[in-house]
Coordinates of C-alpha atoms in Angstrom, one line a residue:
M1 CA 0.4 0.0 -0.2
G2 CA 1.4 3.5 -0.9
A3 CA 2.7 5.8 1.7
Y4 CA -0.3 8.3 0.6
Q5 CA -3.0 6.1 -0.4
Q6 CA -5.1 7.3 2.4
A7 CA -5.0 10.9 1.1
A8 CA -5.6 9.7 -2.3
A9 CA -8.5 7.8 -1.1
Q10 CA -10.0 10.6 0.5
I11 CA -9.4 13.0 -2.6
V12 CA -11.4 10.7 -4.8
E13 CA -14.4 10.6 -1.9
A14 CA -14.1 14.2 -1.5
I15 CA -14.4 14.4 -5.7
G16 CA -17.2 12.3 -5.8
G17 CA -15.9 8.7 -6.4
K18 CA -14.3 6.9 -8.8
D19 CA -17.4 6.8 -10.4
N20 CA -17.2 10.8 -11.2
I21 CA -13.7 10.3 -13.0
I22 CA -13.2 10.1 -16.6
A23 CA -9.4 10.9 -16.7
A24 CA -7.1 12.3 -14.1
T25 CA -2.9 13.2 -14.5
H26 CA -0.6 15.6 -13.2
C27 CA 1.2 18.5 -13.5
V28 CA 4.4 19.8 -11.3
T29 CA 1.8 20.6 -8.6
R30 CA -1.3 19.9 -9.0
L31 CA -3.5 16.6 -10.1
R32 CA -6.1 17.2 -12.5
F33 CA -9.1 15.6 -13.4
A34 CA -11.8 15.3 -16.3
L35 CA -14.8 14.9 -13.8
K36 CA -18.9 13.7 -15.1
D37 CA -20.3 16.3 -12.7
E38 CA -18.6 18.7 -10.4
G39 CA -21.7 19.6 -8.2
K40 CA -20.8 16.3 -6.6
I41 CA -17.7 17.9 -5.2
D42 CA -17.2 18.2 -1.4
K43 CA -15.1 21.1 -1.0
E44 CA -15.0 21.2 2.8
A45 CA -14.2 18.0 2.8
L46 CA -11.5 18.3 0.1
E47 CA -9.8 21.5 1.6
R48 CA -9.1 19.1 5.5
I49 CA -7.3 16.5 4.2
D50 CA -3.6 17.7 5.1
V51 CA -1.8 17.5 1.8
V52 CA -4.5 19.6 -0.4
K53 CA -3.6 22.8 -0.4
G54 CA -6.3 24.2 -2.2
S55 CA -8.5 23.6 -5.6
F56 CA -10.3 25.1 -8.4
S57 CA -11.9 25.1 -11.5
A58 CA -11.1 26.1 -14.6
N59 CA -11.7 25.5 -18.6
G60 CA -13.5 22.1 -17.7
Q61 CA -11.1 20.8 -15.3
F62 CA -10.9 20.4 -11.4
Q63 CA -7.6 20.9 -10.1
V64 CA -6.1 19.8 -6.5
V65 CA -3.0 21.6 -5.7
I66 CA -0.6 19.2 -3.4
G67 CA 3.0 20.6 -4.3
Q68 CA 5.8 20.0 -6.0
G69 CA 7.3 16.6 -5.2
L70 CA 4.5 15.3 -3.5
V71 CA 1.7 15.7 -6.3
D72 CA 3.3 12.7 -8.2
K73 CA 3.1 10.2 -4.9
V74 CA -0.5 10.6 -4.5
Y75 CA -0.8 10.5 -7.9
D76 CA 0.6 6.8 -8.3
D77 CA -1.2 5.7 -5.3
L78 CA -4.7 7.2 -6.8
V79 CA -4.0 5.2 -10.1
E80 CA -3.5 2.0 -8.3
L81 CA -6.3 2.6 -5.5
T82 CA -9.2 3.8 -8.6
G83 CA -7.9 1.0 -11.4
L84 CA -8.3 4.4 -13.6
S85 CA -5.5 4.6 -16.4
R86 CA -2.9 6.9 -16.5
A87 CA -3.9 9.7 -19.1
T88 CA -1.6 12.5 -20.4
K89 CA -2.4 16.5 -20.1
Q90 CA -3.9 17.1 -23.4
E91 CA -6.3 13.6 -23.0
I92 CA -7.5 15.3 -20.1
K93 CA -7.6 18.9 -22.1
D94 CA -9.6 17.0 -24.7
A95 CA -12.2 15.2 -21.7
A96 CA -12.2 18.9 -20.3
E97 CA -13.2 20.5 -23.6
A98 CA -15.9 18.6 -24.6
K99 CA -18.2 19.7 -21.9
L100 CA -17.5 23.3 -22.4
N101 CA -19.8 25.6 -24.3
P102 CA -19.0 27.9 -27.4
L103 CA -17.8 30.8 -25.4
Q104 CA -16.0 28.6 -23.1
R105 CA -14.2 27.2 -26.2
A106 CA -13.4 29.6 -27.8
I107 CA -11.9 31.2 -24.7
K108 CA -9.7 28.1 -23.8
T109 CA -8.5 28.5 -27.6
L110 CA -6.9 31.6 -27.0
A111 CA -5.6 30.7 -23.4
D112 CA -4.2 27.6 -25.1
I113 CA -2.6 29.5 -28.1
F114 CA -1.4 32.6 -26.0
I115 CA 0.0 30.9 -23.2
P116 CA 3.2 28.7 -24.7
I117 CA 4.8 32.0 -25.9
L118 CA 4.2 34.2 -22.8
P119 CA 7.2 33.2 -21.2
A120 CA 9.0 35.2 -24.5
I121 CA 6.5 37.5 -24.0
V122 CA 7.5 38.3 -20.3
T123 CA 11.3 37.7 -20.6
A124 CA 11.1 40.8 -23.2
G125 CA 9.1 42.7 -21.2
L126 CA 11.5 42.4 -18.3
L127 CA 14.5 43.4 -20.6
M128 CA 12.7 46.3 -22.1
G129 CA 12.1 46.9 -18.3
I130 CA 16.3 46.8 -17.8
N131 CA 16.7 49.0 -20.8
N132 CA 14.2 52.0 -19.9
V133 CA 15.9 52.0 -16.6
L134 CA 19.3 52.9 -18.2
T135 CA 17.3 55.2 -20.9
G136 CA 14.5 56.8 -18.7
P137 CA 15.6 60.6 -18.3
G138 CA 15.7 61.6 -14.7
I139 CA 15.7 58.6 -12.6
F140 CA 19.4 58.4 -11.6
Y141 CA 20.0 62.5 -12.6
E142 CA 17.9 65.4 -13.3
G143 CA 16.5 65.7 -16.9
K144 CA 18.8 63.3 -18.3
S145 CA 19.3 59.4 -18.4
F146 CA 22.3 56.7 -17.3
V147 CA 23.3 56.2 -20.8
E148 CA 23.8 60.0 -21.6
V149 CA 25.8 60.5 -18.2
H150 CA 27.4 57.2 -19.1
K151 CA 27.9 57.3 -22.8
E152 CA 30.0 53.9 -22.3
W153 CA 27.4 52.3 -21.3
A154 CA 25.3 53.0 -24.4
D155 CA 25.7 50.4 -26.8
L156 CA 25.1 48.1 -23.9
A157 CA 21.5 49.3 -23.8
G158 CA 21.0 48.9 -27.3
M159 CA 22.0 45.9 -27.6
I160 CA 19.4 44.6 -24.7
N161 CA 16.9 47.2 -26.4
L162 CA 17.0 44.8 -29.6
I163 CA 17.0 41.8 -27.6
A164 CA 14.4 42.4 -25.5
N165 CA 12.6 43.5 -29.0
T166 CA 12.6 40.8 -30.8
A167 CA 9.7 38.8 -29.4
F168 CA 7.1 42.0 -29.9
V169 CA 9.0 42.6 -33.7
F170 CA 8.2 39.2 -34.8
L171 CA 5.7 38.7 -32.2
P172 CA 3.4 36.8 -35.6
G173 CA 6.1 34.4 -35.7
L174 CA 5.8 32.7 -32.4
I175 CA 1.6 33.5 -32.4
G176 CA 1.7 31.5 -35.9
W177 CA 3.8 28.7 -34.2
S178 CA 1.5 28.0 -31.3
A179 CA -2.0 29.0 -33.2
V180 CA -1.0 26.5 -36.0
T181 CA 0.1 23.8 -33.6
K182 CA -3.1 24.5 -31.9
F183 CA -5.4 24.7 -34.4
G184 CA -3.7 20.9 -36.4
G185 CA -1.4 21.9 -38.9
S186 CA 2.9 21.9 -38.8
P187 CA 4.6 24.2 -36.4
L188 CA 7.0 25.0 -38.8
L189 CA 4.4 26.3 -41.5
G190 CA 3.2 28.4 -38.4
I191 CA 6.7 30.0 -37.8
V192 CA 7.1 30.3 -42.0
L193 CA 3.7 32.0 -42.1
G194 CA 4.2 34.8 -38.9
L195 CA 7.4 35.6 -40.5
M196 CA 6.1 35.9 -44.1
L197 CA 3.7 38.6 -42.3
V198 CA 7.0 40.5 -40.7
H199 CA 8.7 40.3 -43.8
P200 CA 11.5 43.2 -44.3
D201 CA 10.5 43.7 -48.1
L202 CA 6.7 45.0 -46.6
L203 CA 6.5 48.4 -45.1
N204 CA 6.8 48.0 -41.3
A205 CA 3.3 48.4 -40.1
W206 CA 4.7 51.4 -37.4
G207 CA 5.1 53.4 -40.5
W208 CA 1.5 52.6 -42.4
G209 CA -0.1 55.7 -40.8
A210 CA 2.6 58.0 -41.4
A211 CA 2.6 56.7 -44.9
K212 CA -1.1 56.9 -45.2
E213 CA -1.0 60.2 -44.8
K214 CA 1.8 61.1 -47.4
G215 CA 0.2 58.6 -49.8
E216 CA 3.1 56.5 -49.9
I217 CA 1.6 53.3 -49.4
P218 CA 3.3 51.1 -51.7
V219 CA 1.3 48.1 -53.2
W220 CA 1.4 45.3 -55.3
N221 CA -0.7 45.0 -58.9
L222 CA -2.4 41.6 -59.4
F223 CA -4.1 41.5 -62.3
G224 CA -5.6 44.8 -62.5
F225 CA -5.9 45.0 -58.4
E226 CA -3.5 47.3 -55.8
V227 CA -2.8 44.9 -52.8
Q228 CA -0.9 46.6 -50.3
K229 CA 2.6 45.7 -49.0
V230 CA 2.2 46.3 -45.3
G231 CA 3.6 44.4 -42.8
Y232 CA 1.9 43.3 -39.6
Q233 CA 4.4 43.9 -36.9
G234 CA 3.1 43.3 -33.1
Q235 CA -0.2 42.6 -35.1
V236 CA -2.6 39.8 -33.3
L237 CA -5.6 39.2 -35.0
P238 CA -4.2 39.3 -38.5
V239 CA -1.8 35.8 -37.9
L240 CA -4.6 34.3 -35.7
A241 CA -7.2 34.3 -38.9
A242 CA -4.2 33.2 -41.3
S243 CA -3.2 30.8 -38.8
Y244 CA -6.4 28.9 -38.9
V245 CA -6.8 29.5 -42.7
L246 CA -3.1 27.8 -42.8
A247 CA -3.9 24.7 -40.4
K248 CA -7.4 23.7 -42.2
L249 CA -6.0 24.2 -45.8
E250 CA -3.0 22.0 -44.6
L251 CA -5.3 19.1 -43.4
F252 CA -7.6 19.3 -46.4
L253 CA -4.9 19.0 -48.4
R254 CA -3.2 15.6 -46.7
K255 CA -6.5 14.1 -46.8
R256 CA -6.5 14.3 -50.2
I257 CA -2.6 14.2 -52.0
P258 CA -1.7 11.0 -52.3
D259 CA 1.5 10.3 -50.2
A260 CA 4.0 10.0 -52.5
F261 CA 3.5 13.9 -53.7
Q262 CA 3.1 15.2 -50.1
L263 CA 5.8 16.9 -49.6
L264 CA 5.9 18.4 -52.9
L265 CA 2.8 19.8 -52.5
V266 CA 1.5 19.8 -49.2
A267 CA 3.2 22.6 -47.7
P268 CA 3.7 25.0 -51.2
L269 CA 0.5 25.1 -51.9
A270 CA -0.7 26.0 -48.4
L271 CA 1.5 28.5 -48.0
L272 CA 0.9 29.9 -51.3
I273 CA -3.0 30.3 -51.2
T274 CA -2.7 31.5 -47.4
G275 CA -0.3 34.0 -48.2
F276 CA -2.1 35.3 -51.0
L277 CA -5.2 35.5 -48.5
S278 CA -3.8 37.1 -46.1
F279 CA -2.6 39.8 -48.0
I280 CA -5.7 40.6 -49.9
A281 CA -8.7 40.0 -47.5
I282 CA -7.7 39.0 -44.1
G283 CA -4.8 40.6 -43.3
P284 CA -6.5 44.0 -44.2
V285 CA -10.0 43.2 -42.6
T286 CA -8.7 41.5 -39.6
F287 CA -6.0 44.9 -39.4
A288 CA -9.4 47.2 -39.2
I289 CA -10.8 45.0 -36.5
G290 CA -7.4 45.5 -34.6
N291 CA -7.6 49.0 -34.9
A292 CA -11.1 49.0 -34.5
I293 CA -11.0 47.3 -30.5
T294 CA -7.8 49.4 -30.1
H295 CA -10.2 52.6 -31.1
L296 CA -12.6 51.3 -28.9
F297 CA -10.9 50.5 -25.7
V298 CA -9.1 54.0 -26.0
T299 CA -11.7 55.9 -26.5
I300 CA -13.5 54.5 -23.2
F301 CA -10.6 55.1 -21.3
D302 CA -10.2 58.8 -22.8
T303 CA -13.6 59.6 -22.1
V304 CA -14.4 58.0 -18.6
P305 CA -10.5 57.0 -17.6
A306 CA -11.7 56.5 -14.0
L307 CA -14.8 54.2 -14.1
G308 CA -12.7 52.2 -16.8
G309 CA -9.7 51.6 -14.6
L310 CA -12.9 51.2 -11.9
L311 CA -14.4 48.7 -13.4
Y312 CA -11.1 46.5 -15.1
G313 CA -9.9 47.0 -11.7
A314 CA -12.5 45.3 -10.1
L315 CA -13.1 42.8 -12.7
Y316 CA -10.1 41.3 -13.6
A317 CA -10.2 38.3 -10.4
P318 CA -13.6 37.5 -11.6
L319 CA -12.2 37.2 -15.2
V320 CA -9.3 35.0 -13.7
V321 CA -11.5 32.9 -12.1
T322 CA -13.7 32.6 -15.2
G323 CA -10.6 32.3 -17.6
M324 CA -11.3 35.0 -19.5
H325 CA -8.5 36.8 -18.4
H326 CA -7.0 35.5 -21.8
T327 CA -8.7 37.4 -23.9
F328 CA -7.5 40.3 -23.0
L329 CA -3.6 39.9 -23.6
P330 CA -4.4 39.8 -27.6
V331 CA -6.2 43.5 -26.5
D332 CA -2.9 44.1 -24.5
L333 CA -0.3 43.2 -27.8
Q334 CA -2.6 45.3 -29.6
L335 CA -2.6 48.0 -27.7
I336 CA 1.3 48.2 -27.3
A337 CA 1.7 47.8 -31.4
N338 CA -0.7 50.8 -32.1
T339 CA -0.6 53.0 -29.3
G340 CA 3.3 52.3 -28.0
G341 CA 1.8 51.1 -24.5
T342 CA -1.4 49.2 -23.0
F343 CA -3.2 51.2 -20.0
L344 CA -4.7 47.7 -19.3
W345 CA -1.9 45.5 -18.2
P346 CA -0.6 47.9 -14.9
I347 CA -4.7 47.5 -13.8
L348 CA -3.7 43.3 -13.8
V349 CA -0.6 44.0 -11.8
M350 CA -2.6 46.2 -9.2
S351 CA -5.0 43.2 -9.2
N352 CA -2.7 40.1 -8.4
I353 CA -0.5 42.9 -5.8
A354 CA -4.5 42.9 -4.1
Q355 CA -5.5 39.2 -4.2
G356 CA -2.0 38.7 -2.7
S357 CA -2.3 41.4 0.1
A358 CA -5.3 39.4 1.0
A359 CA -4.3 36.0 1.3
L360 CA -1.1 37.9 3.6
A361 CA -3.7 39.2 6.2
M362 CA -5.6 35.7 5.9
M363 CA -1.8 34.8 7.1
V364 CA -2.2 37.2 10.1
I365 CA -6.2 36.3 11.6
A366 CA -5.8 32.6 10.6
K367 CA -5.4 30.3 14.0
D368 CA -5.3 27.3 11.5
E369 CA -1.6 26.7 10.6
K370 CA -2.4 24.9 7.8
L371 CA -4.0 28.1 6.2
R372 CA -1.3 30.7 7.8
G373 CA 1.5 28.2 6.0
L374 CA -0.9 28.3 2.9
S375 CA -1.6 31.7 3.2
F376 CA 1.9 33.3 3.4
T377 CA 3.1 30.9 0.2
S378 CA 0.5 32.0 -1.7
A379 CA 0.6 35.7 -1.3
V380 CA 4.4 35.5 -2.3
S381 CA 3.4 33.7 -5.2
A382 CA 0.9 36.5 -6.2
Y383 CA 3.1 39.4 -5.6
L384 CA 5.2 37.7 -8.2
G385 CA 2.3 37.7 -10.8
I386 CA 0.9 34.2 -10.2
T387 CA -2.3 34.4 -8.0
E388 CA -4.6 30.8 -9.0
P389 CA -3.2 29.6 -5.4
A390 CA -4.2 33.1 -3.8
M391 CA -7.4 32.8 -4.9
F392 CA -8.7 29.6 -5.1
G393 CA -6.8 28.3 -2.1
V394 CA -7.5 31.3 0.4
N395 CA -9.5 34.1 -1.2
L396 CA -12.3 32.6 -2.8
R397 CA -12.6 30.1 -0.1
F398 CA -13.4 32.5 2.6
R399 CA -15.1 35.1 0.0
F400 CA -14.5 38.1 2.5
P401 CA -10.8 38.7 1.3
F402 CA -11.6 38.6 -2.4
I403 CA -14.1 40.9 -2.6
A404 CA -11.6 43.4 -0.4
A405 CA -9.1 42.4 -2.8
M406 CA -10.9 43.3 -5.6
T407 CA -11.9 46.6 -3.9
G408 CA -8.4 47.6 -3.2
A409 CA -7.8 46.6 -6.9
A410 CA -10.3 49.1 -8.2
I411 CA -9.3 52.1 -6.3
A412 CA -5.6 51.5 -7.4
G413 CA -6.9 50.8 -11.2
M414 CA -9.0 54.0 -11.0
F415 CA -6.1 55.7 -9.7
I416 CA -3.3 54.5 -11.9
T417 CA -5.6 55.1 -15.1
L418 CA -6.4 58.9 -13.9
N419 CA -2.9 59.4 -14.3
H420 CA -2.1 57.8 -17.5
V421 CA -0.1 55.2 -16.4
I422 CA 1.4 52.9 -19.2
A423 CA 3.4 49.7 -20.1
P424 CA 5.2 49.5 -23.2
S425 CA 5.9 46.0 -22.7
I426 CA 4.1 42.9 -20.5
G427 CA 6.0 41.5 -18.0
V428 CA 6.0 40.3 -14.8
G429 CA 2.2 41.2 -13.2
G430 CA 3.4 41.4 -9.9
L431 CA 5.5 43.8 -7.5
P432 CA 8.6 43.0 -10.7
G433 CA 5.8 44.9 -12.6
F434 CA 7.1 48.3 -12.4
L435 CA 10.1 47.7 -14.9
S436 CA 7.5 47.2 -17.6
I437 CA 6.5 50.8 -17.0
V438 CA 7.2 54.3 -19.0
P439 CA 10.2 55.7 -15.8
Q440 CA 7.9 58.7 -16.0
K441 CA 5.1 57.3 -14.6
W442 CA 6.9 55.2 -11.6
T443 CA 5.6 57.5 -9.2
P444 CA 1.9 57.6 -9.4
F445 CA 2.8 53.6 -10.4
F446 CA 4.2 52.7 -7.0
I447 CA 1.5 54.9 -4.9
G448 CA -1.2 52.6 -7.0
M449 CA 0.9 49.5 -5.9
A450 CA 0.7 51.0 -1.9
M451 CA -3.0 51.3 -2.6
A452 CA -3.0 47.8 -3.7
I453 CA -1.3 46.4 -0.7
V454 CA -2.2 48.6 2.2
V455 CA -6.4 48.9 1.2
P456 CA -6.9 44.8 1.1
F457 CA -5.0 43.9 3.5
A458 CA -7.2 46.3 6.2
L459 CA -10.0 45.1 4.6
T460 CA -9.6 41.5 5.3
F461 CA -7.8 42.1 8.5
I462 CA -10.7 44.1 9.9
F463 CA -13.6 42.3 8.6
G464 CA -11.8 39.1 9.5
K465 CA -11.3 40.6 13.0
V466 CA -14.9 41.6 13.0
R467 CA -16.6 37.9 11.9
K468 CA -14.5 36.5 14.5
G469 CA -16.0 38.9 17.4
A470 CA -19.6 38.3 16.2
R471 CA -19.3 34.3 16.6

């Protein structure tokens, strides 16, 4: 009998028994279940199990937080106890996806596309933050940047900027790889498609506005039609739509072209047809849609900045609970590409810090040692940009810390929006987030961070004490 078989048996019982489990697997820290009916879960019984550090449902999967190094042992005993076959993460995703409605599937698709490329984007954001520190005027010297005073550092800053910018300049290549893979096509063709859309022979997307005003947009003449030779640097929608077409066209051709001719015909035909469609129709249409989305958000936040910051700050955490927060990463990237910076991402930082602060307050007022330990570790995680342990393991469990965090994030979000805080890149969504903010706006950003720390902590602490006093 395995050392953790009793814990495994308790977990199985708490999630509705063996018959309620469609499939089970695990990642580095969590057990992942596809369940027939999540209504049968006994959350209170589950939280009482010693090895369990939290639980939540996301994208049709029910996930139980166990911890690194321990989860694989519990999983081994769970498989032995239930007789379930070992499932892969993809099998769990497929089983969970079958239960999602169309909106949930669309959100999950976006998540599956953007999550794999997030490390590259966040890394680029951090490096751009270092460049901001070196080149931002007034940080170290009055009216001058560090590299203006110490010119020997200028080339180093330039190299850092080049390395940092690569992920954003060739963003369609990253998205093309991830999206075509998600849609069932060949990843290599996705990379080629994405890089094709930012080929140096095309007019750079960032120079499109100026070229349009001058009437100097280059064109191809195709059978009497003029097609603009415009690239899509930093754009999201054109490569997403083109990737879907490429993947489906590749699958269509593979089913109909004999194996002996596939190498010669499938990839060239798929890329050629998708390329023509991208420059003739897909690109211009989705580029216009992307500009319209950008204009919509800019108009809202310009017209009623206080309300925009307040609502997005309050609602970002609930969006994380539903998984809908993934739909805003493309908006952030679109804002950066079209306007030079996003005002949404700094509010995300406020929300993450607020969730961590509420969890930290729970550590102070909690009597249970397990809850105190979980609150502290999840608060540290949230301060570094990963909020799921704090939200699902602590704050949502007691409700009032979650509401306190939403309140603090709303106030901080309103404040930084009124002060026009923007991020020219996306970095770590926690305390290190200031590196991704334009240096001229560090002061209001730090004040917003202080609000996101103090308000949720104070509200959680006070309400927690009041609740205990009322019992």
